[in-house]
Every structure is written in structure tokens, then in C-alpha cells.
Amino acid sequence: VEGGETACKLARKWAYNVKGIPKYKAQIVFAAGNFWGRTMSAISSSTDPSSYEGFGPFMPGFKIISYNDLPALERALQDPNIAAFMVEPIQGEAGVVVPDEGYLTGVRKLCTAHN
């Protein structure tokens, strides 16, 4: 959990100080089906009602897209206020969900292209 929380903080700090995103406008994109803990940040990025139901309001600035969906990521990255994309290489909470071959390479290319 600490790793995910710290990643969110670092992404936002970088977005404001390096990328030039206006204050409080940074967005973090998450792949649906994720699980990285039970903190407010973690459940704010969750698509599992049993994880988040009854705990709102949630952390602002989080967007959720489909896992293993490069076109969805490409659309999300068109927003100039995107600070980061957080994805588990293999999702394990609901079984072992492995992405299509080339997905993670495509993620890297899109993220690099959109800084």
C-alpha cells in the first residue's frame, strides 16, 4: 500500500513541478480490476464495489480505464493533465489476469510519447 500511495504522491509532484500541470489538476489513470490496498487512495481507484461501497467521498483526480486496452489508454493520455498511469502487470485479486502480448510494451510507448 505504501508503494502505491508514494507512487501517487510522486506522480503528482512531478506533474506540477516538471510537466507544468496547474495546481490541483493532476489526474492519475488506473487500470480497472486493480487491487493495491484498502486505503482511501487505493479504494478510490477500485472497480470492486465490495472494496469501496460506503466509504466515499473518494480521492479526486483518479480516472479508471479498462485493463489491457491500449486504445482506452491512448484516449485517456490525450488529457494534458495526466500525471501517471498505474497498472499491475498481472492482476491477481480476482484470479490471475495476464494482459495480451505486447500490452505492457504498448503502455510504455504511449506513456513515453505523452510524457
PDB file of C-alpha atoms in Angstrom:
ATOM      1  CA  VAL A   1       0.000   0.000   0.000  1.00  0.00           C
ATOM      2  CA  GLU A   2       2.778   2.439   0.882  1.00  0.00           C
ATOM      3  CA  GLY A   3       4.299   1.897  -2.556  1.00  0.00           C
ATOM      4  CA  GLY A   4       1.071   2.797  -4.349  1.00  0.00           C
ATOM      5  CA  GLU A   5       0.451   5.817  -2.127  1.00  0.00           C
ATOM      6  CA  THR A   6       4.000   7.043  -2.687  1.00  0.00           C
ATOM      7  CA  ALA A   7       3.698   6.494  -6.440  1.00  0.00           C
ATOM      8  CA  CYS A   8       0.585   8.711  -6.489  1.00  0.00           C
ATOM      9  CA  LYS A   9       2.345  11.424  -4.499  1.00  0.00           C
ATOM     10  CA  LEU A  10       5.469  11.319  -6.654  1.00  0.00           C
ATOM     11  CA  ALA A  11       3.436  11.376  -9.867  1.00  0.00           C
ATOM     12  CA  ARG A  12       1.507  14.441  -8.762  1.00  0.00           C
ATOM     13  CA  LYS A  13       4.638  16.237  -7.533  1.00  0.00           C
ATOM     14  CA  TRP A  14       6.383  15.527 -10.855  1.00  0.00           C
ATOM     15  CA  ALA A  15       3.297  16.653 -12.783  1.00  0.00           C
ATOM     16  CA  TYR A  16       3.200  20.016 -11.025  1.00  0.00           C
ATOM     17  CA  ASN A  17       6.933  20.710 -10.860  1.00  0.00           C
ATOM     18  CA  VAL A  18       8.169  19.221 -14.141  1.00  0.00           C
ATOM     19  CA  LYS A  19       5.266  18.743 -16.549  1.00  0.00           C
ATOM     20  CA  GLY A  20       3.660  22.046 -15.558  1.00  0.00           C
ATOM     21  CA  ILE A  21       0.164  20.790 -14.795  1.00  0.00           C
ATOM     22  CA  PRO A  22      -1.813  23.514 -12.976  1.00  0.00           C
ATOM     23  CA  LYS A  23      -2.119  23.173  -9.201  1.00  0.00           C
ATOM     24  CA  TYR A  24      -4.682  20.530  -8.106  1.00  0.00           C
ATOM     25  CA  LYS A  25      -5.432  19.493 -11.709  1.00  0.00           C
ATOM     26  CA  ALA A  26      -3.200  16.392 -11.972  1.00  0.00           C
ATOM     27  CA  GLN A  27      -5.015  13.192 -12.926  1.00  0.00           C
ATOM     28  CA  ILE A  28      -3.831   9.625 -12.435  1.00  0.00           C
ATOM     29  CA  VAL A  29      -5.196   6.900 -14.689  1.00  0.00           C
ATOM     30  CA  PHE A  30      -5.701   3.395 -13.287  1.00  0.00           C
ATOM     31  CA  ALA A  31      -6.481   0.105 -14.982  1.00  0.00           C
ATOM     32  CA  ALA A  32      -9.814  -1.381 -13.880  1.00  0.00           C
ATOM     33  CA  GLY A  33      -9.729  -4.527 -11.773  1.00  0.00           C
ATOM     34  CA  ASN A  34      -6.737  -3.363  -9.766  1.00  0.00           C
ATOM     35  CA  PHE A  35      -6.056  -4.065  -6.119  1.00  0.00           C
ATOM     36  CA  TRP A  36      -3.290  -2.366  -4.189  1.00  0.00           C
ATOM     37  CA  GLY A  37      -4.732  -1.981  -0.718  1.00  0.00           C
ATOM     38  CA  ARG A  38      -7.562  -0.630   1.400  1.00  0.00           C
ATOM     39  CA  THR A  39      -6.519   2.984   1.950  1.00  0.00           C
ATOM     40  CA  MET A  40      -8.703   5.805   0.639  1.00  0.00           C
ATOM     41  CA  SER A  41      -6.428   6.243  -2.371  1.00  0.00           C
ATOM     42  CA  ALA A  42      -6.467   2.535  -3.138  1.00  0.00           C
ATOM     43  CA  ILE A  43     -10.242   2.159  -2.921  1.00  0.00           C
ATOM     44  CA  SER A  44     -10.703   5.376  -4.903  1.00  0.00           C
ATOM     45  CA  SER A  45      -9.132   3.586  -7.861  1.00  0.00           C
ATOM     46  CA  SER A  46     -11.081   0.361  -7.323  1.00  0.00           C
ATOM     47  CA  THR A  47     -13.827  -1.035  -9.531  1.00  0.00           C
ATOM     48  CA  ASP A  48     -14.850  -3.610  -6.904  1.00  0.00           C
ATOM     49  CA  PRO A  49     -17.960  -2.453  -5.013  1.00  0.00           C
ATOM     50  CA  SER A  50     -17.087  -4.652  -2.033  1.00  0.00           C
ATOM     51  CA  SER A  51     -13.885  -2.630  -1.647  1.00  0.00           C
ATOM     52  CA  TYR A  52     -15.347   0.871  -1.909  1.00  0.00           C
ATOM     53  CA  GLU A  53     -19.076   0.758  -1.099  1.00  0.00           C
ATOM     54  CA  GLY A  54     -19.940   3.015   1.847  1.00  0.00           C
ATOM     55  CA  PHE A  55     -16.550   4.717   2.132  1.00  0.00           C
ATOM     56  CA  GLY A  56     -16.937   7.820  -0.093  1.00  0.00           C
ATOM     57  CA  PRO A  57     -16.281  10.536  -0.920  1.00  0.00           C
ATOM     58  CA  PHE A  58     -13.238   9.332  -2.754  1.00  0.00           C
ATOM     59  CA  MET A  59      -9.868  10.731  -3.743  1.00  0.00           C
ATOM     60  CA  PRO A  60     -10.221  13.286  -6.564  1.00  0.00           C
ATOM     61  CA  GLY A  61      -8.159  13.191  -9.716  1.00  0.00           C
ATOM     62  CA  PHE A  62      -8.400   9.470 -10.442  1.00  0.00           C
ATOM     63  CA  LYS A  63      -9.638   8.065 -13.761  1.00  0.00           C
ATOM     64  CA  ILE A  64     -10.263   4.398 -14.453  1.00  0.00           C
ATOM     65  CA  ILE A  65      -9.934   2.723 -17.848  1.00  0.00           C
ATOM     66  CA  SER A  66     -10.248  -0.897 -18.950  1.00  0.00           C
ATOM     67  CA  TYR A  67      -7.304  -3.188 -18.265  1.00  0.00           C
ATOM     68  CA  ASN A  68      -5.481  -4.498 -21.328  1.00  0.00           C
ATOM     69  CA  ASP A  69      -6.979  -1.763 -23.544  1.00  0.00           C
ATOM     70  CA  LEU A  70      -4.362   0.306 -25.358  1.00  0.00           C
ATOM     71  CA  PRO A  71      -6.905   2.416 -27.297  1.00  0.00           C
ATOM     72  CA  ALA A  72      -8.535   3.423 -23.976  1.00  0.00           C
ATOM     73  CA  LEU A  73      -5.140   4.411 -22.592  1.00  0.00           C
ATOM     74  CA  GLU A  74      -4.336   6.395 -25.727  1.00  0.00           C
ATOM     75  CA  ARG A  75      -7.627   8.304 -25.363  1.00  0.00           C
ATOM     76  CA  ALA A  76      -7.000   8.968 -21.665  1.00  0.00           C
ATOM     77  CA  LEU A  77      -3.495  10.263 -22.335  1.00  0.00           C
ATOM     78  CA  GLN A  78      -4.881  12.959 -24.638  1.00  0.00           C
ATOM     79  CA  ASP A  79      -5.743  14.884 -21.452  1.00  0.00           C
ATOM     80  CA  PRO A  80      -2.753  17.183 -20.797  1.00  0.00           C
ATOM     81  CA  ASN A  81      -3.339  16.894 -17.038  1.00  0.00           C
ATOM     82  CA  ILE A  82      -2.472  13.199 -16.841  1.00  0.00           C
ATOM     83  CA  ALA A  83       0.365  12.675 -14.382  1.00  0.00           C
ATOM     84  CA  ALA A  84       0.658   8.880 -14.471  1.00  0.00           C
ATOM     85  CA  PHE A  85      -0.814   5.542 -15.417  1.00  0.00           C
ATOM     86  CA  MET A  86      -0.819   2.859 -12.733  1.00  0.00           C
ATOM     87  CA  VAL A  87      -1.249  -0.750 -13.818  1.00  0.00           C
ATOM     88  CA  GLU A  88      -0.444  -4.147 -12.373  1.00  0.00           C
ATOM     89  CA  PRO A  89       1.490  -6.201 -14.924  1.00  0.00           C
ATOM     90  CA  ILE A  90      -0.521  -9.252 -13.850  1.00  0.00           C
ATOM     91  CA  GLN A  91      -3.693  -8.719 -11.848  1.00  0.00           C
ATOM     92  CA  GLY A  92      -4.069 -11.198  -9.021  1.00  0.00           C
ATOM     93  CA  GLU A  93      -7.011 -10.214  -6.808  1.00  0.00           C
ATOM     94  CA  ALA A  94      -9.709 -11.869  -8.935  1.00  0.00           C
ATOM     95  CA  GLY A  95      -7.532 -14.675 -10.220  1.00  0.00           C
ATOM     96  CA  VAL A  96      -4.504 -14.411 -12.432  1.00  0.00           C
ATOM     97  CA  VAL A  97      -5.293 -11.941 -15.215  1.00  0.00           C
ATOM     98  CA  VAL A  98      -2.474 -11.718 -17.742  1.00  0.00           C
ATOM     99  CA  PRO A  99      -2.521  -8.993 -20.416  1.00  0.00           C
ATOM    100  CA  ASP A 100      -2.249  -9.664 -24.116  1.00  0.00           C
ATOM    101  CA  GLU A 101       1.223  -9.990 -25.549  1.00  0.00           C
ATOM    102  CA  GLY A 102       2.545  -6.529 -26.354  1.00  0.00           C
ATOM    103  CA  TYR A 103       0.220  -4.694 -23.956  1.00  0.00           C
ATOM    104  CA  LEU A 104       2.884  -3.568 -21.497  1.00  0.00           C
ATOM    105  CA  THR A 105       5.257  -2.625 -24.316  1.00  0.00           C
ATOM    106  CA  GLY A 106       2.434  -0.571 -25.823  1.00  0.00           C
ATOM    107  CA  VAL A 107       1.760   1.051 -22.441  1.00  0.00           C
ATOM    108  CA  ARG A 108       5.414   2.076 -22.186  1.00  0.00           C
ATOM    109  CA  LYS A 109       5.399   3.553 -25.701  1.00  0.00           C
ATOM    110  CA  LEU A 110       2.201   5.539 -25.098  1.00  0.00           C
ATOM    111  CA  CYS A 111       3.366   6.866 -21.747  1.00  0.00           C
ATOM    112  CA  THR A 112       6.719   7.911 -23.200  1.00  0.00           C
ATOM    113  CA  ALA A 113       5.024   9.613 -26.154  1.00  0.00           C
ATOM    114  CA  HIS A 114       2.702  11.577 -23.867  1.00  0.00           C
ATOM    115  CA  ASN A 115       5.339  12.323 -21.198  1.00  0.00           C
TER     116      ASN A 115
END
